[in-house]
Tab-separated table of C-alpha atoms in Angstrom:
chain	number	residue	atom	x	y	z
A	1	MET	CA	25.398	-3.531	57.473
A	2	SER	CA	26.064	-6.386	60.520
A	3	SER	CA	27.734	-9.276	60.027
A	4	LEU	CA	24.705	-11.273	60.115
A	5	GLY	CA	23.307	-9.295	56.981
A	6	ALA	CA	26.291	-9.396	55.078
A	7	SER	CA	25.867	-12.991	55.388
A	8	GLN	CA	23.017	-12.815	54.061
A	9	ALA	CA	23.501	-10.426	50.943
A	10	ALA	CA	26.196	-12.679	49.991
A	11	ALA	CA	24.133	-15.949	50.120
A	12	GLY	CA	21.545	-14.131	47.889
A	13	ALA	CA	24.860	-13.840	44.949
A	14	SER	CA	24.541	-16.125	42.371
A	15	SER	CA	27.209	-18.349	42.560
A	16	ALA	CA	27.995	-17.431	38.888
A	17	ASP	CA	28.879	-14.243	39.757
A	18	PRO	CA	32.582	-12.467	40.568
A	19	ILE	CA	34.283	-13.644	43.169
A	20	ARG	CA	34.253	-10.803	45.817
A	21	VAL	CA	37.660	-9.337	46.977
A	22	MET	CA	38.966	-6.652	49.578
A	23	VAL	CA	42.823	-5.665	49.258
A	24	VAL	CA	43.874	-4.071	52.053
A	25	ASP	CA	47.496	-2.850	52.273
A	26	ASP	CA	49.114	0.909	53.463
A	27	ALA	CA	50.720	1.309	50.627
A	28	LEU	CA	48.640	2.862	47.546
A	29	VAL	CA	50.387	1.925	44.562
A	30	ILE	CA	50.309	-1.811	45.669
A	31	ARG	CA	46.688	-1.471	46.333
A	32	GLY	CA	46.093	-0.679	42.899
A	33	MET	CA	48.689	-3.448	41.581
A	34	LEU	CA	47.214	-6.197	43.597
A	35	SER	CA	43.891	-4.774	42.638
A	36	ARG	CA	44.602	-5.014	38.859
A	37	MET	CA	45.945	-8.076	38.457
A	38	LEU	CA	43.226	-9.733	40.145
A	39	GLU	CA	40.493	-8.027	38.196
A	40	GLU	CA	41.769	-9.003	34.887
A	41	ALA	CA	41.562	-12.459	35.975
A	42	GLY	CA	37.456	-11.610	34.766
A	43	ASP	CA	36.090	-13.781	37.282
A	44	ILE	CA	37.143	-11.596	40.280
A	45	SER	CA	35.881	-8.488	41.355
A	46	VAL	CA	38.028	-5.945	43.865
A	47	VAL	CA	34.638	-4.675	45.238
A	48	ALA	CA	36.749	-2.860	48.458
A	49	SER	CA	40.115	-1.500	49.648
A	50	ALA	CA	41.699	-0.306	52.737
A	51	GLY	CA	44.990	1.388	53.667
A	52	ASP	CA	44.706	-0.092	57.298
A	53	GLY	CA	42.967	-3.224	59.292
A	54	GLU	CA	40.571	-1.003	60.793
A	55	ARG	CA	39.375	0.862	57.662
A	56	ALA	CA	38.733	-2.650	56.444
A	57	LEU	CA	37.085	-4.154	59.191
A	58	ALA	CA	34.508	-1.141	59.370
A	59	GLN	CA	34.206	-1.659	55.414
A	60	LEU	CA	33.531	-5.285	55.696
A	61	LYS	CA	30.262	-4.470	58.070
A	62	ARG	CA	29.077	-2.162	54.188
A	63	ASN	CA	30.768	-4.055	51.753
A	64	PRO	CA	30.943	-8.000	52.435
A	65	VAL	CA	33.452	-10.077	50.482
A	66	GLU	CA	34.357	-13.893	49.851
A	67	VAL	CA	38.820	-13.147	49.846
A	68	VAL	CA	40.764	-10.664	51.816
A	69	VAL	CA	44.076	-10.009	50.796
A	70	LEU	CA	45.306	-8.296	53.963
A	71	ASP	CA	48.925	-7.021	54.106
A	72	ILE	CA	50.692	-7.465	57.806
A	73	GLU	CA	52.680	-4.163	58.650
A	74	MET	CA	50.103	-1.286	58.447
A	75	PRO	CA	49.883	1.912	60.697
A	76	ASN	CA	47.024	2.143	62.891
A	77	MET	CA	45.744	-1.446	62.831
A	78	ASP	CA	48.356	-3.979	61.183
A	79	GLY	CA	47.087	-7.541	59.706
A	80	ILE	CA	47.440	-10.126	62.343
A	81	GLU	CA	46.223	-7.436	65.144
A	82	ALA	CA	42.670	-7.408	62.315
A	83	LEU	CA	42.745	-10.834	61.508
A	84	PRO	CA	41.021	-12.613	64.322
A	85	LYS	CA	38.100	-9.767	64.362
A	86	ILE	CA	37.504	-10.962	60.553
A	87	VAL	CA	37.642	-14.206	61.171
A	88	SER	CA	35.562	-13.494	64.657
A	89	GLU	CA	32.817	-11.059	62.869
A	90	HIS	CA	32.996	-12.680	59.400
A	91	PRO	CA	33.847	-16.354	59.344
A	92	ASN	CA	32.459	-17.288	55.854
A	93	THR	CA	35.643	-15.172	54.398
A	94	GLN	CA	39.089	-16.282	53.781
A	95	VAL	CA	42.118	-14.402	54.457
A	96	VAL	CA	45.415	-14.499	52.447
A	97	MET	CA	47.849	-12.696	54.138
A	98	ALA	CA	50.232	-10.109	51.547
A	99	SER	CA	54.286	-9.520	52.747
A	100	THR	CA	57.520	-9.247	51.999
A	101	LEU	CA	59.585	-12.698	52.335
A	102	THR	CA	61.678	-11.657	55.167
A	103	LYS	CA	62.219	-14.157	58.602
A	104	ARG	CA	59.932	-12.355	60.695
A	105	ASN	CA	57.010	-11.773	58.201
A	106	ALA	CA	57.694	-15.525	57.422
A	107	GLU	CA	56.859	-16.210	61.568
A	108	ILE	CA	54.508	-13.882	61.288
A	109	SER	CA	52.322	-15.763	57.917
A	110	LEU	CA	52.453	-18.614	59.593
A	111	LYS	CA	51.315	-17.511	63.464
A	112	ALA	CA	48.382	-15.695	61.278
A	113	MET	CA	47.270	-18.975	59.551
A	114	GLU	CA	47.266	-20.531	62.869
A	115	LEU	CA	44.894	-17.464	63.872
A	116	GLY	CA	42.671	-18.134	60.945
A	117	ALA	CA	44.305	-17.428	57.582
A	118	ALA	CA	43.565	-19.571	55.043
A	119	ASP	CA	47.142	-18.870	53.133
A	120	TYR	CA	49.427	-16.137	52.372
A	121	VAL	CA	50.909	-14.878	49.229
A	122	THR	CA	54.959	-13.305	48.798
A	123	LYS	CA	55.068	-9.888	47.113
A	124	PRO	CA	57.122	-9.991	43.948
A	125	GLY	CA	60.800	-8.837	44.585
A	126	SER	CA	61.048	-9.681	48.505
A	127	THR	CA	64.224	-9.881	49.795
A	128	GLY	CA	65.792	-13.205	48.840
A	129	GLU	CA	63.534	-14.306	46.563
A	130	LEU	CA	63.491	-13.617	42.273
A	131	ARG	CA	60.495	-14.096	41.218
A	132	SER	CA	58.725	-12.341	38.246
A	133	ALA	CA	55.266	-9.838	38.315
A	134	ASP	CA	53.495	-12.765	36.161
A	135	GLU	CA	54.728	-15.449	38.740
A	136	PHE	CA	53.234	-13.551	41.451
A	137	LYS	CA	49.906	-12.675	39.565
A	138	ARG	CA	49.450	-16.621	39.240
A	139	GLU	CA	50.078	-17.118	42.499
A	140	LEU	CA	47.668	-14.637	43.833
A	141	VAL	CA	44.831	-15.325	41.074
A	142	GLU	CA	44.853	-19.222	41.702
A	143	LYS	CA	44.899	-18.576	45.521
A	144	VAL	CA	41.793	-15.949	45.766
A	145	ARG	CA	39.984	-17.681	43.076
A	146	SER	CA	39.973	-21.709	44.985
A	147	LEU	CA	39.517	-19.690	48.577
A	148	GLY	CA	36.792	-17.755	46.716
A	149	LYS	CA	35.018	-20.932	45.978
A	150	ALA	CA	35.650	-22.603	49.251
A	151	ALA	CA	33.959	-19.393	51.345
A	152	ARG	CA	31.092	-20.326	49.032
A	153	ARG	CA	30.717	-23.451	50.155
A	154	ARG	CA	31.051	-22.133	53.588
A	155	ALA	CA	28.235	-19.906	53.169
A	156	GLY	CA	25.902	-22.290	51.358
A	157	ARG	CA	26.406	-20.958	47.895
A	158	LEU	CA	28.638	-23.389	46.427
A	159	ALA	CA	27.663	-26.809	47.791
A	160	PRO	CA	30.256	-29.671	47.455
A	161	LYS	CA	29.817	-32.072	45.103
A	162	SER	CA	27.877	-34.952	46.394
A	163	THR	CA	30.259	-38.113	46.580
A	164	THR	CA	30.021	-41.746	46.167
A	165	PHE	CA	33.261	-44.002	47.228
A	166	ARG	CA	32.372	-47.410	46.449
A	167	ALA	CA	35.238	-49.712	48.191
A	168	ASP	CA	36.748	-52.710	46.408
A	169	PRO	CA	34.570	-55.731	48.822
A	170	SER	CA	37.314	-57.391	49.950
A	171	ARG	CA	38.228	-54.471	52.452
A	172	PRO	CA	36.616	-53.302	55.396
A	173	THR	CA	34.765	-49.681	54.939
A	174	ALA	CA	33.992	-48.751	58.021
A	175	ALA	CA	36.035	-45.676	57.739
A	176	VAL	CA	34.870	-44.388	54.281
A	177	PRO	CA	33.216	-41.198	54.233
A	178	LEU	CA	29.752	-42.279	52.163
A	179	GLN	CA	28.300	-39.184	51.153
A	180	ALA	CA	25.062	-38.647	48.594
A	181	LYS	CA	24.937	-40.101	44.647
A	182	GLY	CA	26.608	-38.285	42.413
A	183	ARG	CA	30.271	-38.518	41.263
A	184	GLU	CA	31.694	-42.307	42.374
A	185	ILE	CA	35.154	-42.701	43.843
A	186	VAL	CA	36.361	-46.017	43.924
A	187	LEU	CA	39.080	-46.353	46.736
A	188	ARG	CA	41.677	-49.366	46.241
A	189	PRO	CA	41.937	-52.106	49.253
A	190	LEU	CA	43.867	-51.065	52.154
A	191	LYS	CA	45.751	-53.995	52.641
A	192	PRO	CA	47.288	-54.529	56.054
A	193	PHE	CA	51.310	-53.620	56.084
A	194	ARG	CA	54.242	-51.808	57.859
A	195	PRO	CA	55.662	-48.955	55.957
A	196	ASP	CA	59.717	-48.363	55.799
A	197	ALA	CA	58.490	-44.738	55.022
A	198	LEU	CA	56.241	-42.177	55.327
A	199	ALA	CA	55.687	-39.246	52.814
A	200	ILE	CA	53.103	-36.226	53.194
A	201	GLY	CA	52.550	-34.056	50.259
A	202	SER	CA	50.376	-30.217	51.107
A	203	SER	CA	49.793	-26.679	50.126
A	204	THR	CA	47.208	-24.509	50.700
A	205	GLY	CA	45.815	-25.037	54.345
A	206	GLY	CA	48.883	-27.242	54.479
A	207	PRO	CA	50.768	-26.158	57.708
A	208	GLN	CA	47.967	-26.395	59.819
A	209	ALA	CA	46.783	-29.718	58.129
A	210	LEU	CA	50.288	-31.142	59.243
A	211	MET	CA	50.490	-29.831	62.522
A	212	ARG	CA	47.349	-31.613	63.585
A	213	VAL	CA	48.246	-35.088	61.453
A	214	LEU	CA	51.854	-35.117	63.157
A	215	LYS	CA	50.703	-34.587	66.746
A	216	ASP	CA	48.168	-37.342	66.257
A	217	LEU	CA	50.648	-39.162	64.685
A	218	GLY	CA	52.849	-38.775	67.883
A	219	GLU	CA	56.446	-41.237	67.869
A	220	VAL	CA	57.154	-43.443	65.203
A	221	ARG	CA	60.383	-45.404	63.835
A	222	GLN	CA	59.363	-44.212	60.418
A	223	PRO	CA	61.406	-41.543	58.923
A	224	ILE	CA	58.887	-38.680	57.696
A	225	PHE	CA	59.666	-36.771	54.175
A	226	ILE	CA	57.333	-33.645	53.614
A	227	THR	CA	56.854	-31.575	50.671
A	228	GLN	CA	55.130	-28.190	51.528
A	229	HIS	CA	54.667	-25.754	49.104
A	230	MET	CA	56.421	-22.836	50.394
A	231	PRO	CA	59.143	-20.479	49.339
A	232	PRO	CA	62.769	-20.197	51.110
A	233	THR	CA	62.422	-18.793	54.697
A	234	PHE	CA	59.156	-19.686	55.236
A	235	THR	CA	59.920	-23.646	55.133
A	236	THR	CA	62.885	-22.852	57.769
A	237	ILE	CA	60.362	-22.031	59.836
A	238	LEU	CA	57.618	-24.143	59.310
A	239	ALA	CA	60.545	-27.373	60.076
A	240	GLU	CA	61.010	-25.018	63.377
A	241	HIS	CA	57.476	-24.726	64.061
A	242	ILE	CA	56.992	-28.514	63.464
A	243	GLY	CA	59.895	-29.707	65.695
A	244	ARG	CA	58.133	-27.212	68.634
A	245	SER	CA	54.736	-28.545	68.178
A	246	THR	CA	55.923	-32.171	68.291
A	247	GLY	CA	58.815	-32.443	70.082
A	248	ARG	CA	60.439	-34.319	67.431
A	249	LYS	CA	63.534	-32.860	65.457
A	250	CYS	CA	62.322	-31.753	62.059
A	251	VAL	CA	65.034	-30.451	59.656
A	252	GLU	CA	64.524	-29.046	56.069
A	253	GLY	CA	66.584	-31.767	53.876
A	254	ALA	CA	69.860	-31.191	52.407
A	255	THR	CA	71.859	-32.998	49.953
A	256	GLY	CA	73.975	-35.666	51.275
A	257	MET	CA	71.728	-35.972	54.814
A	258	ALA	CA	71.673	-39.297	56.000
A	259	VAL	CA	68.031	-40.171	56.582
A	260	GLU	CA	67.729	-41.609	60.203
A	261	SER	CA	65.158	-44.149	61.773
A	262	GLY	CA	61.950	-41.453	63.011
A	263	GLY	CA	63.112	-37.758	61.747
A	264	ILE	CA	61.222	-35.643	59.653
A	265	TYR	CA	62.275	-34.195	56.996
A	266	LEU	CA	60.817	-31.224	54.810
A	267	ALA	CA	61.942	-30.121	51.552
A	268	PRO	CA	63.394	-26.523	51.570
A	269	GLY	CA	61.828	-23.425	48.914
A	270	GLU	CA	63.012	-23.655	45.903
A	271	ARG	CA	64.330	-27.035	46.039
A	272	HIS	CA	62.984	-30.560	44.634
A	273	MET	CA	63.741	-32.996	47.605
A	274	LEU	CA	64.745	-36.586	46.151
A	275	ILE	CA	65.706	-39.632	47.783
A	276	ARG	CA	68.302	-41.658	47.134
A	277	SER	CA	69.937	-45.182	47.969
A	278	SER	CA	73.947	-44.286	47.906
A	279	GLY	CA	76.600	-46.566	48.948
A	280	GLY	CA	73.653	-48.472	51.602
A	281	ARG	CA	72.404	-45.229	52.891
A	282	THR	CA	69.801	-43.655	52.585
A	283	VAL	CA	69.902	-39.725	51.601
A	284	ILE	CA	68.605	-36.339	50.549
A	285	GLU	CA	69.389	-35.077	46.911
A	286	LEU	CA	67.868	-31.339	46.520
A	287	THR	CA	67.721	-30.396	42.950
A	288	GLU	CA	66.434	-27.148	41.067
A	289	ASP	CA	64.950	-28.777	38.257
A	290	PRO	CA	62.432	-27.382	36.272
A	291	PRO	CA	58.944	-26.684	38.509
A	292	GLU	CA	56.280	-29.331	38.330
A	293	ASN	CA	52.759	-28.692	38.405
A	294	PHE	CA	54.126	-24.757	38.886
A	295	CYS	CA	55.791	-25.491	41.718
A	296	ARG	CA	58.986	-26.234	43.318
A	297	PRO	CA	59.654	-27.847	45.810
A	298	ALA	CA	56.666	-30.496	44.256
A	299	VAL	CA	55.396	-33.287	45.457
A	300	ASP	CA	55.346	-35.490	42.493
A	301	PRO	CA	59.461	-36.043	42.195
A	302	MET	CA	59.467	-36.463	45.460
A	303	LEU	CA	57.206	-39.439	45.336
A	304	ARG	CA	58.647	-40.854	42.555
A	305	SER	CA	62.500	-40.961	44.366
A	306	LEU	CA	60.619	-42.368	47.136
A	307	SER	CA	59.082	-44.783	45.521
A	308	ALA	CA	62.081	-46.408	44.018
A	309	VAL	CA	64.094	-46.449	47.614
A	310	TYR	CA	61.250	-48.140	49.328
A	311	GLY	CA	58.638	-49.741	46.525
A	312	ALA	CA	56.058	-50.930	48.489
A	313	LYS	CA	57.043	-49.909	51.856
A	314	LEU	CA	55.532	-46.899	51.434
A	315	LEU	CA	52.410	-44.968	52.598
A	316	VAL	CA	51.493	-41.346	51.097
A	317	THR	CA	48.982	-38.782	52.848
A	318	ILE	CA	47.749	-35.966	50.515
A	319	LEU	CA	46.502	-33.271	52.751
A	320	THR	CA	44.424	-29.823	51.517
A	321	GLY	CA	45.950	-27.952	48.838
A	322	MET	CA	45.244	-26.485	45.326
A	323	GLY	CA	46.027	-28.080	41.811
A	324	SER	CA	46.463	-32.062	41.481
A	325	ASP	CA	50.334	-32.023	42.771
A	326	GLY	CA	50.902	-35.535	43.961
A	327	VAL	CA	48.455	-37.576	41.354
A	328	LYS	CA	51.335	-38.439	38.980
A	329	GLY	CA	53.889	-39.287	41.655
A	330	GLY	CA	51.145	-41.081	43.627
A	331	LYS	CA	50.712	-43.398	40.505
A	332	VAL	CA	54.157	-44.558	40.139
A	333	CYS	CA	54.006	-45.227	44.115
A	334	ILE	CA	51.087	-47.739	43.406
A	335	ASP	CA	52.043	-49.173	40.703
A	336	ALA	CA	54.983	-50.095	42.866
A	337	GLY	CA	52.536	-52.061	45.443
A	338	ALA	CA	52.236	-48.273	48.021
A	339	GLN	CA	49.421	-46.965	49.632
A	340	VAL	CA	47.797	-43.989	49.805
A	341	LEU	CA	45.680	-41.813	51.988
A	342	ALA	CA	43.503	-38.726	51.265
A	343	GLN	CA	42.420	-35.672	53.065
A	344	ASP	CA	38.565	-35.367	52.716
A	345	GLU	CA	36.602	-32.210	51.373
A	346	ALA	CA	34.923	-31.194	54.671
A	347	THR	CA	37.843	-30.347	56.133
A	348	SER	CA	40.180	-29.271	53.681
A	349	VAL	CA	40.709	-25.714	53.104
A	350	VAL	CA	41.107	-26.573	49.209
A	351	TRP	CA	40.270	-30.144	48.303
A	352	GLY	CA	42.659	-29.968	44.992
A	353	MET	CA	45.220	-32.098	45.254
A	354	PRO	CA	43.562	-34.330	47.837
A	355	GLY	CA	40.532	-34.750	45.148
A	356	ALA	CA	42.627	-35.101	42.366
A	357	ALA	CA	44.417	-38.069	43.931
A	358	ALA	CA	40.646	-39.382	44.961
A	359	ALA	CA	39.534	-38.652	41.404
A	360	ALA	CA	42.144	-40.799	40.214
A	361	GLY	CA	41.575	-43.340	41.782
A	362	ILE	CA	44.748	-43.981	43.962
A	363	CYS	CA	43.544	-43.739	47.530
A	364	GLY	CA	42.177	-46.215	50.136
A	365	ALA	CA	41.014	-43.946	52.363
A	366	VAL	CA	39.549	-40.369	51.993
A	367	LEU	CA	39.350	-39.519	55.561
A	368	PRO	CA	38.319	-36.227	57.432
A	369	LEU	CA	41.904	-33.941	58.816
A	370	GLU	CA	41.275	-35.414	62.461
A	371	LYS	CA	41.415	-39.079	61.227
A	372	ILE	CA	44.136	-39.031	59.596
A	373	GLY	CA	46.947	-39.277	61.916
A	374	GLN	CA	45.302	-42.207	63.550
A	375	GLU	CA	45.108	-43.893	60.309
A	376	ILE	CA	48.746	-43.131	59.823
A	377	ARG	CA	49.848	-44.635	62.799
A	378	ARG	CA	47.314	-47.601	62.623
A	379	PHE	CA	50.053	-48.854	59.761
A	380	ALA	CA	53.055	-46.990	60.918
A	381	VAL	CA	52.798	-49.119	64.190
A	382	ASP	CA	50.215	-51.714	64.404
A	383	GLY	CA	50.715	-52.876	60.382
A	384	GLY	CA	46.933	-51.684	59.425
A	385	ARG	CA	45.142	-54.041	61.734
A	386	PRO	CA	41.723	-52.850	62.802
């Protein structure tokens, strides 16, 4: 079947049908384990599997799916070689990379996301990461489920809920994305101010979004604090990628590290990153407190700590990601007088975190990715003047 025929076949199915998945891994035992975990979710069906990228591509022509779980290291054609072909030939299909947790595979996984993969999972028992099979299963199922829905929207099988964004009459609405009537999200007034710090939270699709926002933002004097849901090693590599991409120093936060003007600080994997005032200095503190929203690092604790230090002089941005991390912390920030921006549904890989923030009524603007960096800069440099 051609890719066009595959798309038509996929479009003919009901959006209530189980999400169709292909598992690609050279190890038969791993394919079996992943397939069982996904099938047990009830709303996911593993309809195909393959031992290498070449066989996966051949199967995709005959058996269209919405999500491919793709191993990196395989014989004949590995995952990084197969990925661009999948993305090109099956543009509505979402790809989740699966790998062991090593520095090399972290590099490859981030490269894969630049090439079109939507997300990644690290296999249980990976070196350097102690995680249970239950934790891995929850993560795998949630990502496949969310990305399956995103694939259906791409294919036109599951239309985004129509949304009206209603702004306070006291603020300009030119930047507000207005859609057809349906659910209504009320935007808070965006008042002119120049923040002393910038905060960004992200998850699924976040690395790509972060690169775009930080490039568009350019040089600013304010420190930037980022929590991206990622395991150790991956956050180390992400910090390096951000530094190379932006030409600015980006580091993983460390306990006792002094916050400097213009610095970019990324929460390290398996640690919550908090910001404290100490002896007249602003410093970073890492904790191993329990996960919040099933995540460590999590956005909420970072935002609560930033609110305590910066109060009304904080600008928060919530980018693409699953779940609702950032909403509770964002409410704390709003109550202290800070302001919140969010990425819109059309440009988000998954409109979970930004959608939850918008629905909670804490956002001053909901914008496409290509406008977010410019909007942050408008406040950071120009004080929010039009």
